[in-house]
C-alpha cells in the first residue's frame, strides 16, 4: 500500500511540465482541426457558388492555425 507522503514524492515536476506542455499543444491542435473542418466546408460550399471567393475562403481557413501557434508558445513557456 502506498501512502500519501510516498505518492507526493513520486510525482516528478519535470514530468508534470511535460504533460502540461503536451496537453497545451495537443488540445489546441484538436481545436484547430475542428475549426478548420467547419470553416473549410463552408468555404468550399461558397466557392462552388462563386469562384471569386477563393481568397477569402483561404484566409479564413488559415486563421485557426494561430491557435496551435499559441499552444506551442505556451508549451515552450512551460518547459
Coordinates of N, CA and C in Angstrom, one line a residue:
X1 N 0.8 -1.2 0.0 CA 0.0 0.0 0.0 C 0.9 1.2 0.0
X2 N 0.6 2.2 -0.8 CA 1.3 3.4 -0.9 C 0.6 4.5 -0.2
X3 N 1.3 5.2 0.7 CA 0.7 6.3 1.5 C 0.8 7.6 0.7
X4 N 0.2 8.6 1.2 CA 0.1 9.9 0.6 C 1.5 10.6 0.5
X5 N 2.3 10.4 1.5 CA 3.7 11.0 1.5 C 4.5 10.4 0.4
X6 N 4.4 9.1 0.2 CA 5.2 8.5 -0.8 C 4.7 8.9 -2.2
X7 N 3.4 9.1 -2.4 CA 2.9 9.5 -3.6 C 3.3 10.9 -4.0
X8 N 3.4 11.8 -3.0 CA 3.8 13.2 -3.3 C 5.2 13.2 -3.7
X9 N 6.1 12.3 -3.2 CA 7.5 12.3 -3.7 C 7.7 11.6 -5.0
X10 N 6.7 10.8 -5.4 CA 6.8 10.1 -6.7 C 6.5 11.0 -7.9
X11 N 5.8 12.1 -7.7 CA 5.4 12.9 -8.8 C 6.6 13.9 -9.1
X12 N 7.1 13.7 -10.3 CA 8.3 14.5 -10.7 C 7.8 15.8 -11.4
X13 N 8.3 16.9 -11.0 CA 7.9 18.2 -11.6 C 8.2 18.3 -13.1
X14 N 9.3 17.7 -13.5 CA 9.6 17.7 -14.9 C 8.6 16.9 -15.7
X15 N 8.1 15.8 -15.2 CA 7.1 15.0 -15.8 C 5.8 15.7 -15.9
X16 N 5.4 16.4 -14.9 CA 4.2 17.2 -14.9 C 4.3 18.4 -15.9
X17 N 5.4 19.0 -16.0 CA 5.6 20.0 -17.0 C 5.5 19.4 -18.4
X18 N 6.0 18.3 -18.6 CA 5.9 17.6 -19.9 C 4.5 17.3 -20.3
X19 N 3.7 16.8 -19.3 CA 2.3 16.5 -19.5 C 1.5 17.8 -19.8
X20 N 1.8 18.9 -19.1 CA 1.2 20.1 -19.4 C 1.5 20.7 -20.8
X21 N 2.7 20.6 -21.2 CA 3.1 21.1 -22.5 C 2.5 20.2 -23.6
X22 N 2.4 18.9 -23.4 CA 1.8 18.0 -24.4 C 0.3 18.3 -24.5
X23 N -0.3 18.6 -23.3 CA -1.8 18.9 -23.4 C -2.0 20.2 -24.1
X24 N -1.1 21.2 -23.9 CA -1.3 22.5 -24.5 C -1.2 22.4 -26.0
X25 N -0.3 21.6 -26.5 CA -0.1 21.5 -28.0 C -1.2 20.6 -28.5
X26 N -1.5 19.5 -27.8 CA -2.5 18.5 -28.3 C -3.9 19.1 -28.4
X27 N -4.3 19.7 -27.3 CA -5.7 20.2 -27.3 C -5.9 21.4 -28.3
X28 N -4.9 22.2 -28.4 CA -5.0 23.3 -29.4 C -5.0 22.8 -30.8
X29 N -4.2 21.7 -31.0 CA -4.2 21.1 -32.3 C -5.6 20.5 -32.7
X30 N -6.2 19.8 -31.7 CA -7.6 19.3 -31.9 C -8.6 20.4 -32.2
X31 N -8.5 21.5 -31.4 CA -9.4 22.6 -31.6 C -9.2 23.2 -32.9
X32 N -8.0 23.4 -33.3 CA -7.7 24.0 -34.7 C -8.3 23.1 -35.8
X33 N -8.1 21.8 -35.6 CA -8.6 20.9 -36.7 C -10.1 20.9 -36.8
X34 N -10.8 21.0 -35.6 CA -12.3 21.1 -35.7 C -12.7 22.4 -36.3
X35 N -12.0 23.5 -36.0 CA -12.4 24.8 -36.5 C -12.2 24.8 -38.0
X36 N -11.0 24.3 -38.5 CA -10.7 24.3 -39.9 C -11.7 23.4 -40.7
X37 N -12.2 22.3 -40.1 CA -13.1 21.4 -40.7 C -14.4 22.2 -41.0
X38 N -14.9 23.0 -40.1 CA -16.2 23.7 -40.3 C -16.0 24.9 -41.3
X39 N -14.9 25.6 -41.1 CA -14.6 26.7 -42.0 C -14.3 26.3 -43.4
X40 N -13.6 25.2 -43.5 CA -13.2 24.7 -44.8 C -14.4 24.2 -45.6
X41 N -15.3 23.5 -44.9 CA -16.5 23.0 -45.6 C -17.4 24.2 -46.1
X42 N -17.5 25.2 -45.2 CA -18.3 26.4 -45.6 C -17.6 27.1 -46.8
X43 N -16.3 27.2 -46.8 CA -15.6 27.9 -47.8 C -15.7 27.2 -49.1
X44 N -15.7 25.8 -49.1 CA -15.8 25.1 -50.3 C -17.3 25.2 -50.9
X45 N -18.2 25.3 -50.0 CA -19.6 25.5 -50.5 C -19.8 26.9 -51.1
X46 N -19.1 27.9 -50.5 CA -19.2 29.2 -51.0 C -18.5 29.3 -52.4
X47 N -17.4 28.7 -52.5 CA -16.6 28.7 -53.8 C -17.3 27.9 -54.9
X48 N -18.1 26.9 -54.5 CA -18.9 26.2 -55.5 C -19.9 27.1 -56.2
X49 N -20.4 28.1 -55.4 CA -21.4 29.0 -56.0 C -20.7 30.2 -56.6
X50 N -19.6 30.7 -56.1 CA -18.9 31.9 -56.6 C -17.4 31.7 -56.5
X51 N -16.8 31.5 -57.6 CA -15.3 31.2 -57.6 C -14.5 32.4 -57.1
X52 N -15.0 33.6 -57.1 CA -14.2 34.7 -56.7 C -14.0 34.8 -55.2
X53 N -14.6 33.9 -54.5 CA -14.5 33.9 -53.0 C -13.3 33.0 -52.5
X54 N -12.4 32.6 -53.5 CA -11.3 31.7 -53.1 C -10.4 32.3 -52.1
X55 N -10.0 33.6 -52.4 CA -9.1 34.3 -51.5 C -9.6 34.4 -50.1
X56 N -10.8 34.8 -50.0 CA -11.4 35.0 -48.6 C -11.6 33.6 -47.9
X57 N -11.9 32.6 -48.7 CA -12.0 31.3 -48.1 C -10.7 30.7 -47.6
X58 N -9.6 31.0 -48.4 CA -8.3 30.6 -48.0 C -7.8 31.3 -46.7
X59 N -8.1 32.6 -46.7 CA -7.6 33.3 -45.5 C -8.4 32.9 -44.2
X60 N -9.7 32.7 -44.4 CA -10.5 32.2 -43.2 C -10.1 30.8 -42.8
X61 N -9.7 30.0 -43.7 CA -9.3 28.6 -43.4 C -7.9 28.6 -42.6
X62 N -7.1 29.6 -42.9 CA -5.8 29.6 -42.3 C -5.8 30.2 -40.9
X63 N -6.8 31.0 -40.6 CA -6.8 31.8 -39.3 C -6.8 30.8 -38.1
X64 N -7.5 29.7 -38.0 CA -7.4 28.8 -36.8 C -6.0 28.3 -36.5
X65 N -5.1 28.3 -37.5 CA -3.7 27.8 -37.3 C -3.0 28.6 -36.2
X66 N -3.5 29.9 -36.0 CA -2.9 30.7 -34.9 C -3.1 30.1 -33.5
X67 N -4.2 29.3 -33.4 CA -4.5 28.7 -32.1 C -3.4 27.7 -31.7
X68 N -2.9 26.9 -32.7 CA -1.8 26.0 -32.5 C -0.5 26.7 -32.2
X69 N -0.3 27.8 -32.8 CA 0.9 28.6 -32.5 C 0.9 29.1 -31.1
X70 N -0.3 29.5 -30.6 CA -0.4 30.0 -29.2 C -0.2 28.8 -28.3
X71 N -0.7 27.6 -28.6 CA -0.4 26.4 -27.8 C 1.0 26.1 -27.7
X72 N 1.7 26.2 -28.9 CA 3.2 25.9 -28.9 C 3.9 26.9 -28.0
X73 N 3.5 28.2 -28.1 CA 4.2 29.2 -27.3 C 4.0 28.9 -25.8
X74 N 2.8 28.5 -25.4 CA 2.5 28.1 -24.0 C 3.4 26.9 -23.6
X75 N 3.5 25.9 -24.5 CA 4.3 24.7 -24.2 C 5.7 25.1 -24.0
X76 N 6.2 26.0 -24.8 CA 7.6 26.4 -24.7 C 7.8 27.2 -23.4
X77 N 6.8 28.0 -23.0 CA 7.0 28.7 -21.7 C 6.9 27.8 -20.5
X78 N 6.1 26.7 -20.6 CA 6.0 25.8 -19.5 C 7.3 25.0 -19.3
X79 N 7.9 24.6 -20.4 CA 9.2 23.8 -20.3 C 10.4 24.6 -20.3

